[in-house]
Amino acid sequence: MRRDHRWRAACAALALGILAAACSPEIAPPPADMAPRDGGRFVFPLRAEPATLDFVDASDQFSALVTRLIGDSLVDFDADLRVVPRLAESWEFSADGKRLTFRLREGVKFHDGVPLTADDVVFTWRRIVDPRSHALAWLDGFLPIDRVVAPDARTVQVTYREPYAPALQAWAVPIQPRHLCEQDFAVDGPCRRAPIGSGPFRFGSWEAGRRVVLHANTDYWAGRPHLDSFVFQVIPSQETTLQALLAGEIDYAPLTPVQWSAYEQNAAFARRFDTVRFVPLFFYYIAWRGDGSNPFFSDPAVRRALAAAFDRDAYIGAVWRGRGRATRSLFHPAVLPTGPEGGMDPGAGEAEGPEAAARLLDEAGWRLDPSTGVRVRQGVEFRFTLLVFGGGEDHVMFSQVAQESLRQVGVAMAIERLDWATLRQRLADGSFQAALSGIVPGADPDDLRTMLHSSQLPGGRNYAAFRDARVDAWLDEARRTIDPDRRRDLYLEVDRRTRLLQPYTPLFYPLQNAALSRRFGDVVASPRGILDHYPGAAKIHIVAEAP
């Protein structure tokens, strides 16, 4: 029988990482006449192939989307970004906030039939902190841990060196089976290419460059998912994605503003597809490599100048047809409100536009050479290269607009288009001058620590090589501060400081318009999309045959 989660009012949403004293969910089945029918498959497009299916090494969004359906975590986020239980049926914090105790559900099994126990949770923690795992997405949340022990098969005790505000959220990592993954660190090993988890879907197959196929876990502790299979189809081009949607080859597709404008009044399209609309927990940014490896971006004034040259609002209006939100903050407004529409706080920033950009460049010593139209300082012309994801139309279009904006203020920017895997590697290696990318931040402001804290160098996701003692100190204090008001004040200090120093230039959030086949029901959108929340894909079901 299909079962849904219910939990008491005592498990209210955590706000800015306030630690709940305890949380014990209830589970009750829905009325029998409301139970959807099982069967069918759902095909979801991926813009790039997953880098890995290793649960702890899945640091890119494409890998994470797939692995979260195969693996189960102790806790997760629902569509409203609230922490909800998965493998943990309850949890409790000690009075001093330094110990977190989980009680696991009884009877959970991995897909190979082996019971999941507290030892697997301890193993997953050990694997994440093992340097061989390269667990960039999870490592920072586990570094404050002093030890993790399993007093018995269903109890996990996590001891922190000091109070750690986002402790609960850090355990949204899928749990790996110790009996299979203890020695598997090979790039092509089974835990990376054909993983076994305890989640609602089992791994089926991975055709490199084409698709990943998952099948329903009929023994899932919460009841089998309704769909028989879930298919992730790799389609790098947005135009090809649209054509695949129209041909009935996929069931869901985010559409560009131009595509949406072409079809939003189309009656035949409306008969086949529902509209899914949300502001995602995702934003575009430019990382300026400021470690002195190039002569341009070690000066914050230069970074501010280039940021001032970008007319985000004009780009959103002209290219995105108004379907987006400009931002000057690295913090998502759903996570940390920092001003109207994510804009500048009063007195927090500087003037914008080409005149302001030119003034800042002049003050930084970059003078315009009338004979070439390019700025020069100490005999060096201001010419640099921006890396972009060549398969993303948004990336390419903005880079071209930005190129023209910078040309008007005397800065020559070349554009280098890369595939996703190469761009990711160049970012990780720091082998770039500037790079346009995007990030899916978590539901707690602490998640941006991976971009901003000096401890994330080298090997982390601090791609800009940013180091600032004040930002480090504020981030550290916010981690151990339980008072939500104080935490918010600290993150606002980080926000003001990063706007001034501009290690990354945040650009905009896309307003996501997507088309969903009317064949499916219980597809719920959140700032994390339709899959990156719980129960997400496990509840999707067929409601009608294709029109």
XYZ file of C-alpha atoms in Angstrom:
547
model
C 0.000 0.000 0.000
C 1.201 3.485 -0.839
C 2.128 5.547 2.229
C 2.702 9.259 2.680
C 4.647 11.094 5.391
C 2.819 12.970 8.124
C 4.601 14.676 10.982
C 3.551 16.635 14.014
C 3.575 20.379 14.456
C 6.637 19.906 16.654
C 8.592 19.244 13.433
C 7.998 22.739 12.053
C 10.413 24.050 9.444
C 13.889 24.976 10.575
C 14.567 28.677 10.040
C 18.190 29.585 9.326
C 19.364 26.404 10.959
C 17.594 26.554 14.346
C 18.085 23.139 15.900
C 14.885 21.311 16.778
C 14.948 19.500 20.103
C 13.293 16.396 18.651
C 11.270 15.287 15.639
C 9.147 12.151 15.423
C 7.127 11.758 12.220
C 3.949 9.804 11.871
C 3.183 7.753 8.748
C -0.361 7.076 7.657
C -1.782 5.706 4.415
C -4.076 7.872 2.288
C -7.687 6.816 1.731
C -7.865 3.813 -0.601
C -9.958 5.647 -3.190
C -7.197 8.263 -3.599
C -4.403 5.795 -4.353
C -2.955 6.458 -7.844
C -2.302 3.557 -10.168
C 1.172 2.176 -10.700
C 3.062 1.695 -13.953
C 4.638 3.556 -16.840
C 7.828 5.566 -17.136
C 8.846 9.213 -16.916
C 11.588 10.615 -19.163
C 13.451 13.644 -17.824
C 16.077 15.565 -19.847
C 19.577 16.321 -18.527
C 21.631 19.094 -20.111
C 24.838 17.163 -19.466
C 25.818 13.643 -18.526
C 26.372 12.935 -14.821
C 30.033 13.033 -13.874
C 29.556 10.084 -11.519
C 26.869 8.110 -9.723
C 28.952 7.787 -6.569
C 26.647 9.117 -3.839
C 29.354 10.999 -1.965
C 31.180 12.316 -5.052
C 28.100 13.655 -6.851
C 28.992 17.345 -6.672
C 27.407 18.490 -9.961
C 23.647 18.983 -10.276
C 23.206 16.293 -12.934
C 24.847 13.593 -10.817
C 22.933 14.715 -7.728
C 19.540 14.506 -9.471
C 20.124 10.868 -10.333
C 21.787 9.693 -7.133
C 19.106 11.121 -4.843
C 16.574 8.726 -6.409
C 18.839 5.686 -6.002
C 20.135 6.451 -2.528
C 18.176 7.303 0.591
C 19.345 9.865 3.155
C 18.622 10.306 6.849
C 16.770 13.576 6.188
C 15.783 15.585 3.150
C 13.976 18.783 2.109
C 10.349 18.962 1.059
C 8.994 21.269 -1.643
C 8.890 24.163 0.856
C 12.575 23.659 1.819
C 11.663 22.231 5.219
C 13.732 19.415 6.691
C 11.760 16.143 6.621
C 12.606 12.572 7.667
C 13.676 9.792 5.303
C 15.764 6.975 6.791
C 15.692 8.603 10.225
C 12.362 8.073 11.959
C 13.409 10.531 14.674
C 16.307 12.663 15.876
C 17.268 14.591 18.980
C 19.884 17.176 19.941
C 21.610 17.293 23.299
C 21.092 20.349 25.493
C 24.492 21.812 24.544
C 23.835 21.348 20.816
C 26.944 19.190 20.349
C 25.355 15.766 19.958
C 22.805 14.715 17.363
C 21.202 11.281 17.758
C 19.296 9.620 14.924
C 16.952 6.645 15.270
C 16.759 4.710 11.984
C 13.656 3.113 10.530
C 13.288 -0.594 11.021
C 13.407 -2.987 8.080
C 15.158 -0.774 5.498
C 17.147 -2.779 2.926
C 19.570 -1.953 0.183
C 18.562 -2.926 -3.326
C 20.578 -6.164 -3.067
C 18.524 -7.240 -0.043
C 21.156 -6.519 2.631
C 19.702 -4.620 5.646
C 20.775 -0.991 6.077
C 22.170 -0.362 9.551
C 23.814 2.386 11.539
C 27.200 0.977 10.483
C 26.432 2.072 6.897
C 25.812 5.625 8.122
C 29.136 5.641 9.972
C 30.827 4.257 6.866
C 29.307 6.976 4.665
C 30.695 9.644 7.005
C 34.136 8.036 6.920
C 34.074 7.812 3.167
C 33.131 11.483 2.783
C 36.032 12.648 4.932
C 38.448 10.293 3.107
C 40.467 12.468 0.662
C 40.245 9.728 -1.954
C 36.500 10.349 -2.300
C 36.710 13.979 -3.489
C 33.353 14.548 -1.768
C 33.138 18.287 -2.477
C 29.361 18.524 -2.108
C 29.283 17.004 1.387
C 32.724 17.355 2.959
C 32.342 20.828 4.434
C 29.194 19.858 6.332
C 31.017 16.936 7.947
C 34.278 18.629 8.890
C 32.830 19.988 12.205
C 32.126 16.410 13.333
C 34.349 14.954 16.038
C 33.066 11.391 15.775
C 30.166 9.262 14.560
C 29.329 6.008 16.362
C 26.685 3.298 16.131
C 25.658 2.116 19.624
C 23.320 -0.376 17.969
C 22.018 -1.247 14.518
C 19.358 1.494 14.510
C 21.074 4.310 16.442
C 23.596 6.827 15.140
C 25.267 9.333 17.473
C 27.033 12.309 15.906
C 29.271 14.403 18.159
C 30.383 17.868 17.072
C 33.371 19.771 18.399
C 31.116 22.785 18.939
C 27.468 23.641 18.237
C 26.861 23.408 14.497
C 23.721 25.176 13.287
C 23.255 23.391 9.921
C 24.013 19.941 11.381
C 20.704 18.366 10.420
C 20.767 19.538 6.798
C 24.232 18.054 6.296
C 22.743 14.564 6.623
C 20.797 14.834 3.370
C 23.578 12.716 1.824
C 22.507 9.337 0.374
C 23.801 6.459 2.502
C 26.211 4.030 0.843
C 26.388 0.275 1.532
C 29.535 -0.526 3.466
C 29.630 -4.123 2.247
C 29.974 -2.964 -1.385
C 31.787 0.387 -1.341
C 34.384 0.064 1.409
C 37.273 -0.442 -1.030
C 35.728 1.007 -4.204
C 37.533 4.212 -5.150
C 38.043 3.391 -8.853
C 36.595 5.904 -11.313
C 34.850 3.085 -13.152
C 34.048 1.054 -10.024
C 30.498 -0.234 -9.410
C 29.756 2.296 -6.660
C 30.464 5.088 -9.145
C 28.992 3.550 -12.309
C 26.299 1.117 -11.125
C 25.436 2.043 -7.537
C 23.236 0.145 -5.115
C 21.290 2.222 -2.634
C 18.134 2.020 -0.538
C 16.088 4.686 -2.315
C 12.802 4.538 -4.239
C 14.497 3.600 -7.543
C 17.115 0.986 -8.412
C 19.928 1.566 -10.872
C 19.191 -0.082 -14.210
C 21.674 1.000 -16.860
C 23.924 3.853 -17.963
C 24.526 4.338 -21.668
C 27.388 6.815 -21.814
C 26.364 10.052 -23.466
C 22.744 8.952 -23.857
C 20.736 7.981 -20.787
C 20.547 6.596 -17.268
C 17.640 4.229 -16.573
C 16.246 3.538 -13.103
C 13.610 0.986 -12.087
C 11.090 1.044 -9.236
C 12.245 -0.344 -5.910
C 9.232 -2.511 -5.127
C 10.561 -3.119 -1.588
C 10.983 0.560 -0.692
C 10.230 1.184 2.984
C 7.662 3.902 2.159
C 5.937 1.790 -0.518
C 7.007 1.333 -4.116
C 7.094 4.445 -6.314
C 4.197 4.555 -8.742
C 6.334 4.655 -11.873
C 7.905 1.451 -13.167
C 10.941 3.341 -14.436
C 12.536 6.761 -14.482
C 14.764 7.701 -17.402
C 17.289 10.544 -17.467
C 17.892 11.392 -21.131
C 21.050 13.378 -21.933
C 20.115 16.197 -24.349
C 22.635 19.077 -24.309
C 20.725 21.369 -26.688
C 17.617 23.223 -25.525
C 16.244 23.245 -29.055
C 16.679 19.480 -29.298
C 15.010 19.175 -25.893
C 11.955 21.036 -27.187
C 11.780 18.854 -30.290
C 12.023 15.728 -28.139
C 9.143 17.032 -25.983
C 6.947 17.701 -29.016
C 7.763 14.252 -30.408
C 6.700 12.613 -27.142
C 10.217 11.324 -26.429
C 10.471 13.113 -23.072
C 7.797 14.122 -20.572
C 9.131 17.356 -19.115
C 11.190 20.196 -20.521
C 12.331 23.575 -19.199
C 11.792 26.062 -22.016
C 13.745 29.176 -22.881
C 11.837 32.489 -22.881
C 11.868 32.490 -26.697
C 10.513 28.939 -26.810
C 7.850 29.730 -24.253
C 6.711 32.834 -26.120
C 6.352 30.761 -29.281
C 4.101 28.164 -27.628
C 2.261 29.768 -24.717
C -0.734 30.713 -26.903
C -0.698 27.474 -28.894
C -3.946 25.587 -28.215
C -2.621 22.227 -29.380
C 0.412 22.618 -27.119
C -1.831 23.503 -24.159
C -3.909 20.367 -24.705
C -0.811 18.191 -24.369
C 1.171 20.024 -21.700
C 0.663 21.662 -18.337
C 2.701 24.686 -17.249
C 5.198 24.370 -14.393
C 6.561 27.724 -13.202
C 8.961 28.525 -10.345
C 11.990 30.623 -9.374
C 14.669 27.965 -8.942
C 17.247 27.745 -6.216
C 19.809 28.399 -8.921
C 21.625 31.462 -10.163
C 24.230 32.377 -12.748
C 27.478 33.978 -11.688
C 30.929 34.881 -12.971
C 33.930 33.715 -10.971
C 36.958 36.015 -11.229
C 40.189 34.152 -10.503
C 41.769 36.547 -8.023
C 44.819 34.634 -6.824
C 47.332 36.735 -8.772
C 47.677 34.164 -11.575
C 46.588 36.858 -14.032
C 47.130 40.640 -13.942
C 43.445 41.564 -13.989
C 41.313 40.275 -11.120
C 43.382 40.511 -7.944
C 42.035 44.086 -7.534
C 38.457 44.245 -6.140
C 37.935 47.613 -7.855
C 38.427 45.939 -11.225
C 35.975 43.199 -10.354
C 33.435 45.821 -9.259
C 34.016 47.713 -12.482
C 33.251 44.738 -14.672
C 30.214 43.852 -12.568
C 28.965 47.449 -12.989
C 29.249 47.171 -16.758
C 26.655 44.379 -16.975
C 23.063 45.565 -17.476
C 21.292 42.566 -15.984
C 17.807 44.072 -16.153
C 18.143 44.977 -19.828
C 19.350 41.461 -20.602
C 16.442 39.876 -18.740
C 13.977 42.137 -20.535
C 15.383 41.754 -24.034
C 16.625 38.151 -24.076
C 14.564 36.452 -21.384
C 11.386 38.433 -22.159
C 11.231 39.531 -18.524
C 11.257 35.958 -17.210
C 14.025 36.271 -14.654
C 15.195 38.153 -11.607
C 18.408 40.150 -11.409
C 20.465 39.795 -8.256
C 23.467 41.496 -6.729
C 23.590 39.044 -3.825
C 25.013 35.533 -3.664
C 22.223 34.581 -1.268
C 18.932 33.354 -2.713
C 15.999 35.512 -1.493
C 14.167 32.382 -0.302
C 17.130 31.565 1.957
C 18.300 35.023 3.074
C 16.229 38.053 2.020
C 18.704 40.871 1.321
C 16.589 43.512 -0.358
C 13.719 44.043 -2.809
C 13.804 41.430 -5.563
C 17.212 40.327 -4.349
C 18.554 43.783 -5.210
C 20.935 46.094 -3.400
C 20.406 46.981 0.224
C 20.336 50.738 0.814
C 23.908 51.985 0.908
C 25.346 48.525 0.257
C 26.665 49.045 -3.246
C 27.880 51.456 -5.857
C 26.575 53.057 -9.014
C 26.188 50.806 -12.042
C 26.428 51.316 -15.774
C 29.237 51.991 -18.271
C 30.128 55.366 -16.765
C 30.625 53.868 -13.307
C 32.592 50.982 -14.805
C 34.879 53.355 -16.715
C 35.482 55.489 -13.621
C 36.454 52.464 -11.520
C 38.806 51.199 -14.208
C 40.434 54.636 -14.483
C 40.941 54.743 -10.718
C 42.479 51.263 -10.819
C 45.042 52.459 -13.347
C 43.548 50.869 -16.454
C 43.610 53.727 -18.998
C 41.929 53.651 -22.369
C 44.272 53.583 -25.382
C 42.422 55.594 -28.078
C 44.369 53.896 -30.853
C 43.142 50.383 -29.969
C 40.052 51.055 -27.872
C 41.470 48.712 -25.210
C 42.564 49.681 -21.714
C 46.213 49.334 -20.736
C 48.106 49.303 -17.429
C 51.890 49.083 -17.197
C 52.083 47.983 -20.805
C 49.542 45.154 -20.426
C 46.308 45.279 -22.428
C 43.108 44.315 -20.628
C 42.338 41.162 -22.605
C 41.048 38.062 -20.881
C 39.086 34.878 -21.626
C 35.748 33.879 -20.143
C 34.978 30.159 -19.949
C 31.357 29.164 -20.610
C 29.346 25.962 -20.932
C 28.964 25.641 -24.688
C 25.847 23.486 -24.403
C 23.898 26.136 -22.521
C 22.160 28.722 -24.674
C 21.739 31.029 -21.668
C 25.478 30.833 -20.964
C 26.430 31.547 -24.548
C 23.933 34.376 -25.086
C 24.853 36.214 -21.900
C 28.566 35.853 -22.597
C 28.047 37.480 -25.992
C 26.071 40.368 -24.474
C 28.679 40.742 -21.729
C 31.431 40.760 -24.340
C 29.830 43.767 -26.038
C 29.202 45.553 -22.709
C 32.864 45.221 -21.769
C 34.041 46.284 -25.233
C 32.212 49.564 -24.728
C 34.300 50.305 -21.614
C 37.588 49.244 -23.213
C 37.920 45.639 -22.011
C 38.472 42.884 -24.583
C 36.913 39.585 -23.552
C 37.305 36.372 -25.548
C 34.828 33.516 -25.052
C 35.909 29.884 -24.766
C 33.078 27.350 -25.038
C 33.596 24.043 -23.233
C 31.639 20.883 -22.582
C 30.352 20.480 -19.033
C 32.978 17.974 -17.864
C 35.863 20.128 -19.129
C 34.428 23.322 -17.623
C 33.975 21.579 -14.281
C 37.569 20.354 -14.356
C 38.975 23.766 -15.307
C 37.046 25.348 -12.432
C 38.340 22.754 -9.998
C 41.914 23.166 -11.244
C 41.764 26.980 -11.130
C 43.065 27.039 -14.716
C 41.035 30.020 -15.904
C 40.857 33.794 -15.711
C 37.083 34.152 -15.479
C 34.257 31.660 -15.822
C 30.500 31.883 -16.238
C 28.705 29.134 -14.386
C 25.703 28.441 -12.210
C 25.146 27.037 -8.772
C 22.303 25.338 -6.943
C 22.795 26.585 -3.370
C 21.261 24.679 -0.513
C 18.408 25.726 1.710
C 20.718 27.113 4.400
C 22.960 30.168 3.859
C 25.890 28.173 5.232
C 25.982 26.287 1.929
C 27.710 29.241 0.256
C 30.664 28.627 2.560
C 31.996 26.241 -0.086
C 32.352 29.211 -2.457
C 33.614 31.778 0.023
C 35.667 30.317 2.861
C 39.441 30.116 2.506
C 39.355 26.574 3.923
C 37.889 25.518 0.583
C 41.256 26.116 -1.066
C 42.659 24.094 -2.635
C 40.372 21.349 -3.871
C 37.020 22.834 -2.868
C 34.505 24.904 -4.782
C 36.029 28.275 -3.941
C 36.786 28.677 -7.633
C 37.628 32.379 -7.339
C 40.444 31.591 -4.855
C 38.807 34.087 -2.493
C 40.447 34.756 0.860
C 39.134 37.298 3.365
C 39.670 37.054 7.108
C 36.461 38.888 7.985
C 34.284 36.709 5.759
C 35.940 33.598 7.194
C 35.257 34.791 10.743
C 31.597 35.641 10.063
C 30.987 32.300 8.357
C 32.642 30.442 11.223
C 30.601 32.257 13.866
C 27.345 31.755 11.944
C 27.997 28.011 11.872
C 28.102 27.741 15.651
C 25.367 30.294 16.356
C 21.954 28.859 17.140
C 20.151 32.225 17.507
C 18.480 32.822 14.107
C 18.576 36.622 14.381
C 22.300 36.628 15.063
C 22.884 34.162 12.225
C 20.983 36.411 9.822
C 23.010 39.451 10.897
C 26.252 37.567 10.285
C 25.212 36.458 6.811
C 24.145 39.997 5.974
C 27.668 41.094 6.886
C 28.983 38.442 4.493
C 26.598 39.707 1.842
C 27.754 43.313 2.173
C 31.413 42.324 2.172
C 31.175 40.080 -0.883
C 29.312 42.775 -2.815
C 32.196 45.101 -2.067
C 34.977 42.634 -2.878
C 33.096 40.929 -5.719
C 35.005 37.615 -5.902
C 31.978 36.364 -7.772
C 29.538 38.524 -9.670
C 26.006 37.151 -9.179
C 23.874 37.822 -12.234
C 20.297 36.557 -12.180
C 17.841 33.828 -11.351
C 15.891 32.457 -14.289
C 12.125 32.307 -13.873
C 11.646 28.722 -14.927
C 8.811 27.938 -17.305
C 8.568 24.240 -18.054
C 6.151 22.049 -19.971
C 4.888 18.845 -18.382
C 2.976 16.108 -20.156
C -0.630 16.042 -18.976
C -0.294 12.277 -18.605
C 1.260 12.737 -15.160
C -0.020 13.778 -11.768
C 1.528 14.726 -8.398
C 4.397 16.584 -10.041
C 5.282 19.253 -7.475
C 7.553 22.210 -8.229
C 9.783 23.840 -5.644
C 12.750 26.226 -5.751
C 14.796 23.020 -6.170
C 12.811 21.896 -9.247
C 10.454 18.939 -9.558
C 12.896 16.188 -8.505
C 15.329 17.657 -5.993
C 12.967 17.447 -3.035
C 11.225 14.650 -1.166
C 9.198 12.636 -2.024
C 9.457 14.145 -5.521
C 9.741 11.446 -8.186
C 8.430 8.749 -5.832
C 4.921 10.252 -5.995
C 4.709 10.973 -9.740
C 2.163 8.763 -11.477
C 0.263 8.418 -14.725
C -3.249 9.892 -14.701
C -4.172 9.635 -18.391
C -3.065 8.195 -21.678
C -1.234 10.472 -24.110
C -3.671 12.836 -25.900
